[in-house]
Coordinates of N, CA and C and ligand atoms in Angstrom, one line a residue:
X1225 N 0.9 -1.2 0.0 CA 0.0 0.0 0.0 C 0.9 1.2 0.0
X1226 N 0.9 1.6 -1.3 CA 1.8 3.1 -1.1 C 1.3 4.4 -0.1
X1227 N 2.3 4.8 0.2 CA 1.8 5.9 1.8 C 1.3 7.2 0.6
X1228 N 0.0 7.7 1.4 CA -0.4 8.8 1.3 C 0.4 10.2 1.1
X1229 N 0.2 11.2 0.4 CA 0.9 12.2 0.2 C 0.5 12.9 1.0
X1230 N 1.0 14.4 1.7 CA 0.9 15.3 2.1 C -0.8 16.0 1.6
X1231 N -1.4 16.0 0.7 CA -2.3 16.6 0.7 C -3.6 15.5 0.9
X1232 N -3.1 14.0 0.4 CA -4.3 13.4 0.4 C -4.7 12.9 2.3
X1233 N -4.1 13.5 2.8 CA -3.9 12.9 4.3 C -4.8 14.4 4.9
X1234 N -4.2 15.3 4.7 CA -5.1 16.5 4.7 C -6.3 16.6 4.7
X1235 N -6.8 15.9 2.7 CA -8.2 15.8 2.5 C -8.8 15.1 3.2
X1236 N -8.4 13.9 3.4 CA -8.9 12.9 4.5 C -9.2 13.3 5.8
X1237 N -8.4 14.0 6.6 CA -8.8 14.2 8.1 C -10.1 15.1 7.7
X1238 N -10.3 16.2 7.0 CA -10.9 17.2 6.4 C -12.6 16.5 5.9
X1239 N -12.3 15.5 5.2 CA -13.3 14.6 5.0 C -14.0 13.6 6.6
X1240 N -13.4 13.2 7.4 CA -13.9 12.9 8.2 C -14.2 13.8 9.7
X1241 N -13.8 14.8 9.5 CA -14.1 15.9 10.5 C -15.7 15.8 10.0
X1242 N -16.0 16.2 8.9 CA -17.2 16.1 8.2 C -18.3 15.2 8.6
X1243 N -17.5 14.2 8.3 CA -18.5 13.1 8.4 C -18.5 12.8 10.2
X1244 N -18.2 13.1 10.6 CA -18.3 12.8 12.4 C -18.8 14.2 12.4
X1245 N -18.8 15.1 12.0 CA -20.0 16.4 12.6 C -21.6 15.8 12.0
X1246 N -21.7 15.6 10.5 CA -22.8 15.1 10.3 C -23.8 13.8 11.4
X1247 N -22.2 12.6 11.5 CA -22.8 11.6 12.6 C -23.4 12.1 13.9
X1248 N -22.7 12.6 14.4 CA -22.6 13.1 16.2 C -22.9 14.9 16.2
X1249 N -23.2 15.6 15.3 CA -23.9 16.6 15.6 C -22.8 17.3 16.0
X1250 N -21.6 17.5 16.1 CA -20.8 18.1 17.1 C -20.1 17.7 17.9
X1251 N -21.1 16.4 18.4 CA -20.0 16.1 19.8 C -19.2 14.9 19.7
X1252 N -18.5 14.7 19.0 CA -17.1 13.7 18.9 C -16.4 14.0 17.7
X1253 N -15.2 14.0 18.5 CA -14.5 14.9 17.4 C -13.1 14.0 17.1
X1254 N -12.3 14.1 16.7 CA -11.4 12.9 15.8 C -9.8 13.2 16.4
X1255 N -9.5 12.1 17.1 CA -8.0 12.1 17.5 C -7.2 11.3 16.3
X1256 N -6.4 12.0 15.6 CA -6.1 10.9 14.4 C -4.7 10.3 15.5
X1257 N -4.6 8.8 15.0 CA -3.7 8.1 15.1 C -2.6 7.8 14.7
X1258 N -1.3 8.2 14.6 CA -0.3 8.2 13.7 C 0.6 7.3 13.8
X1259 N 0.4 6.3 14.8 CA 1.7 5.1 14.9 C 1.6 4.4 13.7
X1260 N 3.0 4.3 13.5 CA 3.6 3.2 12.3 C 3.8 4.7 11.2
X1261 N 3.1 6.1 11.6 CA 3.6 7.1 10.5 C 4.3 7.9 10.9
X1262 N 5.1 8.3 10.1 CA 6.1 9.2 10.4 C 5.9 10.7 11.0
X1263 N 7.1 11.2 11.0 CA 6.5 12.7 12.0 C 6.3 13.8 10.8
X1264 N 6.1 13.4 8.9 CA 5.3 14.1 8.1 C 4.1 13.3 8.3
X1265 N 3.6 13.0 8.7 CA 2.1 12.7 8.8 C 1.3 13.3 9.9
X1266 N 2.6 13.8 10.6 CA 1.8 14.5 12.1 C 1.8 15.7 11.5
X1267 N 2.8 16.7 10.7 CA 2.8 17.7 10.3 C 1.6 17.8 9.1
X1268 N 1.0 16.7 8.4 CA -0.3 16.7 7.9 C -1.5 17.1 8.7
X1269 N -1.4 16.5 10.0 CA -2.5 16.4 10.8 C -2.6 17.7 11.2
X1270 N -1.4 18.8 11.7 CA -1.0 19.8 11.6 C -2.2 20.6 10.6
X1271 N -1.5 20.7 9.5 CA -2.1 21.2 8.8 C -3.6 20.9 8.2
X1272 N -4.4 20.2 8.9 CA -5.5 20.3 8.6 C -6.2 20.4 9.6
X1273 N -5.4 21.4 10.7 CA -6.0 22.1 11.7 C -6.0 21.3 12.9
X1274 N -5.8 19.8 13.4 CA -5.8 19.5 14.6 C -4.4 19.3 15.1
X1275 N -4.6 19.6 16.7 CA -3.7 19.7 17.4 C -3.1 18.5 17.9
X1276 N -4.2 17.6 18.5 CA -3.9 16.6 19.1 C -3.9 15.4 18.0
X1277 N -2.9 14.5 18.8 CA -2.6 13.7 17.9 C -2.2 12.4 19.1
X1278 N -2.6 10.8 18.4 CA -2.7 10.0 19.2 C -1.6 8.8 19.0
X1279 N -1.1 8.5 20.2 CA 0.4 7.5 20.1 C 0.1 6.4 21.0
X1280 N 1.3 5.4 20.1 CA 1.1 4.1 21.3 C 1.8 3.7 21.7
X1281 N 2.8 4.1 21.1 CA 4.0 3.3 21.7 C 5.5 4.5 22.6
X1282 N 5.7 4.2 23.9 CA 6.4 5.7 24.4 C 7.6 5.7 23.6
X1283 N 8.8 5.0 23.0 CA 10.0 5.5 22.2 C 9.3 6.0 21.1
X1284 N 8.4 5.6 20.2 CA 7.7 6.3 18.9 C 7.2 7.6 19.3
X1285 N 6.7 7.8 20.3 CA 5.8 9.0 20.5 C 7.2 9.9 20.8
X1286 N 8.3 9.3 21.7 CA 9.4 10.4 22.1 C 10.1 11.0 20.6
X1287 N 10.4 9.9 20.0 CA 11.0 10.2 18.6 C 10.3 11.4 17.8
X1288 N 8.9 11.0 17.7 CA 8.6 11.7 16.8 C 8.4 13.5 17.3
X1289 N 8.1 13.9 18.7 CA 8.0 14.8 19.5 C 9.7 15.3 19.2
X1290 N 10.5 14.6 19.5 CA 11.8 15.1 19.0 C 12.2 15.4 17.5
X1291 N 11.5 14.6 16.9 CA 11.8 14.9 15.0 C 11.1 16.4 14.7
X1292 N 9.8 16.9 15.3 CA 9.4 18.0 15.2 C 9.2 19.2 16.3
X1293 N 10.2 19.0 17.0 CA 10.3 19.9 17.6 C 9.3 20.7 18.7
X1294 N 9.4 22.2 18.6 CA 8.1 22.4 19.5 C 7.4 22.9 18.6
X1295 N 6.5 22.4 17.6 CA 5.2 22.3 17.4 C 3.7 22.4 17.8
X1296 N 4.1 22.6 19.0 CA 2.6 22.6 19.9 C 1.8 21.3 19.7
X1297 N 2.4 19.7 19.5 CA 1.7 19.3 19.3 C 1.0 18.8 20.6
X1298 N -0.4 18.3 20.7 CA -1.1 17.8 21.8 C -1.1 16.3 21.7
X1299 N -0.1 15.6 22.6 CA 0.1 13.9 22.2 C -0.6 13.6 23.1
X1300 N -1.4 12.7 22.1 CA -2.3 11.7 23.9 C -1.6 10.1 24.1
X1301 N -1.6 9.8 25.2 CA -0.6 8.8 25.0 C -2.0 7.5 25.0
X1302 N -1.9 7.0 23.9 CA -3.3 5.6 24.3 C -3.1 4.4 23.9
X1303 N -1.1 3.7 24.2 CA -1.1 2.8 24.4 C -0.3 2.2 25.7
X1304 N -0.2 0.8 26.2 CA 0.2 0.8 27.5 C 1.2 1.3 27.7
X1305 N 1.3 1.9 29.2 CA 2.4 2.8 29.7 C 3.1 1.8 31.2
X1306 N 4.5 1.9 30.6 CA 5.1 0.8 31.6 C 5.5 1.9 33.0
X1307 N 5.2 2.2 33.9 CA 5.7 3.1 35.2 C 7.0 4.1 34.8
X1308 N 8.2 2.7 34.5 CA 9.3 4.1 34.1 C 9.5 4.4 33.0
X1309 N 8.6 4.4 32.4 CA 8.6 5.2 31.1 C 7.5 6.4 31.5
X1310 N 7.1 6.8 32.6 CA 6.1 7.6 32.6 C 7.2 9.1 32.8
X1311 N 8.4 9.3 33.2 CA 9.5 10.6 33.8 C 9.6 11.1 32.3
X1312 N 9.8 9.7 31.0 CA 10.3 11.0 30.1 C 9.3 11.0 29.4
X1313 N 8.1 10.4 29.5 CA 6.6 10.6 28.8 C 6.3 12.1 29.4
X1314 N 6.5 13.0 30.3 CA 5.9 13.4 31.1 C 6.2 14.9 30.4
X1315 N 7.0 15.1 29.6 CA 7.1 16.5 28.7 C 6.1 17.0 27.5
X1316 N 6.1 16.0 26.7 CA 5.7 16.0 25.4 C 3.6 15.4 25.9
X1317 N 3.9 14.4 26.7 CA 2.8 13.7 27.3 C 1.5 14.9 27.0
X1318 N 0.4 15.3 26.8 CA -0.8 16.3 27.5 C -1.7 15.3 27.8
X1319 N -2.4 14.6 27.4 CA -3.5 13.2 28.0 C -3.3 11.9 28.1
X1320 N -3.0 11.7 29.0 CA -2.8 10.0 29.5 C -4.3 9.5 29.3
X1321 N -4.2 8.6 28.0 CA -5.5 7.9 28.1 C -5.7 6.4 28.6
X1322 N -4.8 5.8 29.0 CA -4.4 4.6 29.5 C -4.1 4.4 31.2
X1323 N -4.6 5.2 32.0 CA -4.3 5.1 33.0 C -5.4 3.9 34.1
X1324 N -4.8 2.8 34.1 CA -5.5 1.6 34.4 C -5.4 0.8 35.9
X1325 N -4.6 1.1 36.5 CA -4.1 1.1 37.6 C -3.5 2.1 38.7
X1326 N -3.7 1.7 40.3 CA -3.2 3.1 41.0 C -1.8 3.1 41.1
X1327 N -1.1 2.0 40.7 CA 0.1 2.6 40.5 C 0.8 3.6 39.4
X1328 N -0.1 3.5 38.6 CA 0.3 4.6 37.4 C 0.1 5.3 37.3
X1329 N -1.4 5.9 38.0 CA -2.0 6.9 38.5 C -1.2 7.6 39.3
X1330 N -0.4 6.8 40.2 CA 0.3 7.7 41.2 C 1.9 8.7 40.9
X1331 N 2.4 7.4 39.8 CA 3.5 7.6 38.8 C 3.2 9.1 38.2
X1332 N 2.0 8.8 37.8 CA 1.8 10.1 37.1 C 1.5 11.5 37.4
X1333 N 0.8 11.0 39.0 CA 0.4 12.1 39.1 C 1.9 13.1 40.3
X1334 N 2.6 12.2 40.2 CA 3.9 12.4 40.9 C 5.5 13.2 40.0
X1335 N 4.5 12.7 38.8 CA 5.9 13.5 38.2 C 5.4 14.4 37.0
X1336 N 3.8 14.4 37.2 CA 3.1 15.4 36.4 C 1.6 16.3 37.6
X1337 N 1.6 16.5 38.3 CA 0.8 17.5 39.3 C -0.3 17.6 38.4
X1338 N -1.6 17.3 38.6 CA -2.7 18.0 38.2 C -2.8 17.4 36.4
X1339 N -1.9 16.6 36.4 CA -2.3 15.9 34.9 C -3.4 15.5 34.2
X1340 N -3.2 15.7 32.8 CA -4.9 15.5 32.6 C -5.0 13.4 32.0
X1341 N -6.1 13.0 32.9 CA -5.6 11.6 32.2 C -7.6 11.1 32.2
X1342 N -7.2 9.9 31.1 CA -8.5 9.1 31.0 C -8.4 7.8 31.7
X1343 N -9.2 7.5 32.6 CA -9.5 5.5 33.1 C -9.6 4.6 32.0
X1344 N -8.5 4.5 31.6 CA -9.0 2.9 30.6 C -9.7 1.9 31.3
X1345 N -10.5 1.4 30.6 CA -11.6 0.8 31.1 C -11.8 -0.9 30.1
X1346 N -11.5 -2.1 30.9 CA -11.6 -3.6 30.3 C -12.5 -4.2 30.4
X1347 N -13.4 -4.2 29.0 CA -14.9 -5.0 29.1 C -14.7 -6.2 29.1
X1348 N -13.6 -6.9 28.5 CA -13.3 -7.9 27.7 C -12.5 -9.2 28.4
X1349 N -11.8 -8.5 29.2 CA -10.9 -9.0 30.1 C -9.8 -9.9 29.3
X1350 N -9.2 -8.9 28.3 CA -8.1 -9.3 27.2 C -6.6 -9.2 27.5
X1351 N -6.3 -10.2 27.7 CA -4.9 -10.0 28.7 C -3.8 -9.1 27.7
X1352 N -3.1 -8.2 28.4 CA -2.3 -7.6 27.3 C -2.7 -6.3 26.5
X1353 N -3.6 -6.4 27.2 CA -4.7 -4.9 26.2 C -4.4 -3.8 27.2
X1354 N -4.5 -4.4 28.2 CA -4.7 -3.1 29.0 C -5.7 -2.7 29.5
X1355 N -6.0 -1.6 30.8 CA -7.2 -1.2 31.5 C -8.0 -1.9 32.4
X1356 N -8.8 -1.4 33.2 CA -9.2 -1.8 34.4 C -10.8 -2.3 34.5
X1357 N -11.3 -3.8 34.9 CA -12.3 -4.3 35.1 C -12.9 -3.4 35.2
X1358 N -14.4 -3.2 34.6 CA -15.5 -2.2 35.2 C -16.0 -1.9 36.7
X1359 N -15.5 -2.6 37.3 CA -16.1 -2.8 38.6 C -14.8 -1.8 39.3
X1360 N -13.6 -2.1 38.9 CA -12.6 -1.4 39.8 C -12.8 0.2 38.8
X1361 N -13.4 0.9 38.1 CA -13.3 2.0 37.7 C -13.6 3.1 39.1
X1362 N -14.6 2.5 39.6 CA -14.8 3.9 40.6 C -13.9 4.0 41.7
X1363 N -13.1 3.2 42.0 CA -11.9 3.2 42.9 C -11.1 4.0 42.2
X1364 N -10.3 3.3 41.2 CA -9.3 3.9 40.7 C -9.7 5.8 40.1
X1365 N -10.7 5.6 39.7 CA -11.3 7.5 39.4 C -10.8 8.2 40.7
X1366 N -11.0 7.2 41.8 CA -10.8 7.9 43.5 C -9.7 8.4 43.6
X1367 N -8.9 7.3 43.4 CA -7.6 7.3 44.0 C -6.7 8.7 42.4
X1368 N -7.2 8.2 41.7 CA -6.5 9.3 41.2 C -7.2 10.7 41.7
X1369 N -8.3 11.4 42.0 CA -8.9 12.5 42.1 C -7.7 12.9 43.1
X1370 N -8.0 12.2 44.0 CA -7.2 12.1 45.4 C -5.4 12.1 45.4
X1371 N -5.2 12.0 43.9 CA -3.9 12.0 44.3 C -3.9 13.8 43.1
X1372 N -5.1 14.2 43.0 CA -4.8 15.5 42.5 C -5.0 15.4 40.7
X1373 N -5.0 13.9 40.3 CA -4.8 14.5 38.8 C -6.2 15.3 38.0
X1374 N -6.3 15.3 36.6 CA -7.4 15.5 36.2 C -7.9 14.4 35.5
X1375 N -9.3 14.0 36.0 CA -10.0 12.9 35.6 C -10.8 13.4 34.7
X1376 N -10.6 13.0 33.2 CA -11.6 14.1 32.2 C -12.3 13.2 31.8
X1377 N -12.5 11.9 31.8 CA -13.2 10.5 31.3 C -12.8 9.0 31.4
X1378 N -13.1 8.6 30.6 CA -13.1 7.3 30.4 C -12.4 6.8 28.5
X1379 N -11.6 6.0 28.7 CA -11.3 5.3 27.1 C -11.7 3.7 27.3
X1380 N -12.0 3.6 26.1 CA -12.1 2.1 25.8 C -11.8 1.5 24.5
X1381 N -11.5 0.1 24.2 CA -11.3 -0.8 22.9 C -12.1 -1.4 22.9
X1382 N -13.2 -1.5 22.0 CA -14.2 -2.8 21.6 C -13.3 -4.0 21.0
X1383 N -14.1 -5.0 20.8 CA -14.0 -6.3 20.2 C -13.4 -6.4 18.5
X1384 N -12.8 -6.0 18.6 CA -12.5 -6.3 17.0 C -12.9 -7.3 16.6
X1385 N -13.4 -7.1 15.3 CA -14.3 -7.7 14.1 C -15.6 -8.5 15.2
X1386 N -16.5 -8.0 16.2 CA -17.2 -8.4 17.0 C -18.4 -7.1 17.4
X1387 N -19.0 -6.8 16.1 CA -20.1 -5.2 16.2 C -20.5 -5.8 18.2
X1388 N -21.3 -6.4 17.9 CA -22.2 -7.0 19.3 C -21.3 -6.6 20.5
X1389 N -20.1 -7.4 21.0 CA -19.7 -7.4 21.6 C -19.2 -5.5 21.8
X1390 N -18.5 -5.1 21.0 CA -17.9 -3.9 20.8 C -19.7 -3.2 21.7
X1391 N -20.5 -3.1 20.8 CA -21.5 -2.4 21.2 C -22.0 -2.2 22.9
X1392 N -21.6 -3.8 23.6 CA -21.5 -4.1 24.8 C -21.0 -3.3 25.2
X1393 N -19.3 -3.1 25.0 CA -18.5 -2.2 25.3 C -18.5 -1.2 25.6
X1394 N -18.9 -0.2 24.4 CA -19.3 1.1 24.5 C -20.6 1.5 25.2
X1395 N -21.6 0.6 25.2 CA -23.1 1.0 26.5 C -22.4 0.8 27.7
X1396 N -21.8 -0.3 28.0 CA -21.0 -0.2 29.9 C -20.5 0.6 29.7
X1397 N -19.1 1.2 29.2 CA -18.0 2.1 29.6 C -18.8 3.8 29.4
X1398 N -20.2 3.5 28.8 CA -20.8 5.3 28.4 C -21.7 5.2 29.7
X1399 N -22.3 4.3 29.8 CA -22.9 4.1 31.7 C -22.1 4.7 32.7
X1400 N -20.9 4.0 32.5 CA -20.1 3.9 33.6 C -19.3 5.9 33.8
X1401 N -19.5 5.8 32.5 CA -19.1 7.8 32.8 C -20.2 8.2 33.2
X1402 N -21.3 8.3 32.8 CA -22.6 9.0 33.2 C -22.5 9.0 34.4
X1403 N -22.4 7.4 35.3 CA -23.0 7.0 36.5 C -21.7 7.9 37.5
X1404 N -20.3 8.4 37.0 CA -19.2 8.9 37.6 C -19.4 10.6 37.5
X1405 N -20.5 11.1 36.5 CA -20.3 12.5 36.0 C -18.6 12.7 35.6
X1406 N -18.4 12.1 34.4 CA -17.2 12.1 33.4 C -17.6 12.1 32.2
X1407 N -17.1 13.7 31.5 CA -17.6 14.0 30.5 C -17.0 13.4 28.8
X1408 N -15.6 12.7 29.0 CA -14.9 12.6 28.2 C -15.1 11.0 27.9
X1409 N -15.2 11.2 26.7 CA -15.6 9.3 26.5 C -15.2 9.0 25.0
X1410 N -13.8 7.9 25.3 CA -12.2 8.3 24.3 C -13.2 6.5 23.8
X1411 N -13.8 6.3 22.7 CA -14.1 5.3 22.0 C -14.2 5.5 20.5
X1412 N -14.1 4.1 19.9 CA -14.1 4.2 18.5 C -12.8 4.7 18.1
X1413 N -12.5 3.4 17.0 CA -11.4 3.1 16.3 C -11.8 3.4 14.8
X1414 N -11.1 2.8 13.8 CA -11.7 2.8 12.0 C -12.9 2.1 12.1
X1415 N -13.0 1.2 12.6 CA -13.9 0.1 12.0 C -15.0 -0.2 13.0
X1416 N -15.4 0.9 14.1 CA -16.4 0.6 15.0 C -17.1 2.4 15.7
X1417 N -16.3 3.1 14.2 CA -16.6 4.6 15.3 C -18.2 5.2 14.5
X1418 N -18.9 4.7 14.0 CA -20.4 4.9 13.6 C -20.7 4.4 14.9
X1419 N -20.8 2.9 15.7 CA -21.0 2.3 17.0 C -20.6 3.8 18.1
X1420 N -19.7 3.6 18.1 CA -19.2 4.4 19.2 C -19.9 5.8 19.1
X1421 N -19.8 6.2 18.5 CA -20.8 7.6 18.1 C -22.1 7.5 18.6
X1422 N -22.5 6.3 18.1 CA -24.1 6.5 18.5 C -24.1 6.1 19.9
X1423 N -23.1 5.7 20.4 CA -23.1 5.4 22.3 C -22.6 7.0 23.0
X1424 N -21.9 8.0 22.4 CA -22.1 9.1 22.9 C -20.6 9.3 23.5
X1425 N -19.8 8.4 22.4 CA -18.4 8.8 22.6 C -17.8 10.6 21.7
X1426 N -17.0 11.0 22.7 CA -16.9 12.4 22.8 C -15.2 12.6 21.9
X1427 N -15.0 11.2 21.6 CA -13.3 11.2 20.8 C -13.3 10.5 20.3
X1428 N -13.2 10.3 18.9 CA -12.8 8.8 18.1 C -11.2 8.7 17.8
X1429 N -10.8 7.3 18.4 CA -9.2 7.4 18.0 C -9.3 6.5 16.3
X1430 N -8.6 7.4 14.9 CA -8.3 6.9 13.8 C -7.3 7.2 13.6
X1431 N -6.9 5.5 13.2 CA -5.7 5.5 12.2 C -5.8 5.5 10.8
X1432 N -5.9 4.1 10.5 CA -6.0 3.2 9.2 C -7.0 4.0 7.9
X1433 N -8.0 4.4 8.8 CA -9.4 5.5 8.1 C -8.8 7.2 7.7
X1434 N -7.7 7.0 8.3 CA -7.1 8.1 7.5 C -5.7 8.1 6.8
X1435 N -5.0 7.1 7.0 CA -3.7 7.3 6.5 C -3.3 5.9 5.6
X1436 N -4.2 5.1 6.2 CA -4.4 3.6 5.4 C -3.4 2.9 6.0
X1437 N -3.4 1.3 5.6 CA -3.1 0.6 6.4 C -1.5 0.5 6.9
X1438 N -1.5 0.5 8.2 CA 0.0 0.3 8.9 C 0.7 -1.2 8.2
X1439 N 1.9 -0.8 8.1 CA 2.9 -1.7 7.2 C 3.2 -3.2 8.1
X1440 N 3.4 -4.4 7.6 CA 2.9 -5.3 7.7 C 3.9 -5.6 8.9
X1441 N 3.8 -6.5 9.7 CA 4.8 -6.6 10.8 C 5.5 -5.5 11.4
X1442 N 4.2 -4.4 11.8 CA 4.6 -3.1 12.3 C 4.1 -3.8 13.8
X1443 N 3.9 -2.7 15.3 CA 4.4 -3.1 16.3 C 2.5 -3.5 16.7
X1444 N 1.5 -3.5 16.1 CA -0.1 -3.5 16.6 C 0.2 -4.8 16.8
Ligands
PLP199 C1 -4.2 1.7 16.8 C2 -5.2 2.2 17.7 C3 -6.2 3.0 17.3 C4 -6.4 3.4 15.8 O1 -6.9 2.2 15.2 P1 -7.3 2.2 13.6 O2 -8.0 0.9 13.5 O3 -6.1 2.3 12.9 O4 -8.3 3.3 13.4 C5 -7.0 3.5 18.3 N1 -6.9 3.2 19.6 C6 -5.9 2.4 20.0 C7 -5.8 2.2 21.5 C8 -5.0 1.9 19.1 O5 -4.1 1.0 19.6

């Protein structure tokens, strides 16, 4: 699959800004996903007006924050975060959307004061994915309030290639914010964010749907 050019990456974000204002009326608005692309693909994302931009992996996300300098870009970090990797995450970092445990929570909120982060949240109970049983979310929301950070919502992963199950997903973890008064609700990927929209997710993370598919034996 040949990579996208500079303008057709543009059109794209541009095109789906669109179509997620038509879907959701406004309220979910598009974190593009850039792992596996380079730091001209974030300067695309740039240019077609958004700021924030979504990473998974912490050396990728350092590198690329370092390839472009100060940019103002807004990184969300939304894949697992190992503890000591949180000191040099902690610059370039603005939303921890993976924060799934109180030890991380604590990590974070210890070498970032008043950080802004999301509760990943495990419907699935998929070893390796990451995030916290539904049942332990209202603790963990505690312990982080309590240790000062900023709790702005909830993220989650549906079922890949599993609408049903995914749909499960997104009604618990959109409950489970209501029932917390948490406004921020980080759901929907390429291939589940029409679902996620209609459950009243407030961020869709895309990759693939904008820049096309990650190169084969890349790190997903
Ligand atoms: C890769 C990834 C995405 C983007 O997925 P696409 O299918 O490429 O849209 C979103 N969220 C997380 C947590 C991811 O790992």
């Amino acid at each position: 699959m040949p990579r996208l050019d500079h303008d057709q990456v543009v059109d794209r974000i541009l095109s789906m800004d669109e179509r997620l204002r038509e879907l959701s009326g406004g309220r979910t608005r598009l974190l593009p996903v850039t792992k596996a692309f380079g730091p001209e693909t974030v300067l695309a994302v740039l240019a077609a007006g958004h700021r924030a931009v979504g990473e998974n992996y912490a050396q990728e996300l350092l590198a690329k924050h370092e390839a472009l300098g100060d940019r103002s870009v807004e990184w969300h970090m939304i894949g697992n975060v190992q503890r000591n990797k949180v000191r040099r995450l902690v610059g370039p970092v603005a939303v921890w959307q993976t924060i799934d445990r109180p030890a991380l929570a604590s990590e974070v909120a210890r070498r970032t004061p008043g950080g802004r982060i999301l509760v990943q949240v495990d419907c699935l109970d998929m070893p390796g994915r990451g995030g916290c049983p539904p049942g332990e979310v209202e603790s963990l929301v505690s312990v982080a309030l309590d240790a000062g950070l900023d709790v702005a919502g909830l993220m989650s992963v549906g079922a890949a290639g599993d609408p049903t199950a995914t749909r499960e997903v997104f009604r618990t973890v959109a409950r489970l914010a209501d029932d917390l008064g948490l406004e921020e609700l980080s759901m929907g990927m390429s291939d589940d964010l029409e679902s996620a929209v209609e459950h009243g997710s407030t961020m869709v993370r895309i990759g693939r749907a904008l820049f096309g598919d990650r190169a084969t034996g890349d790190m997903t």
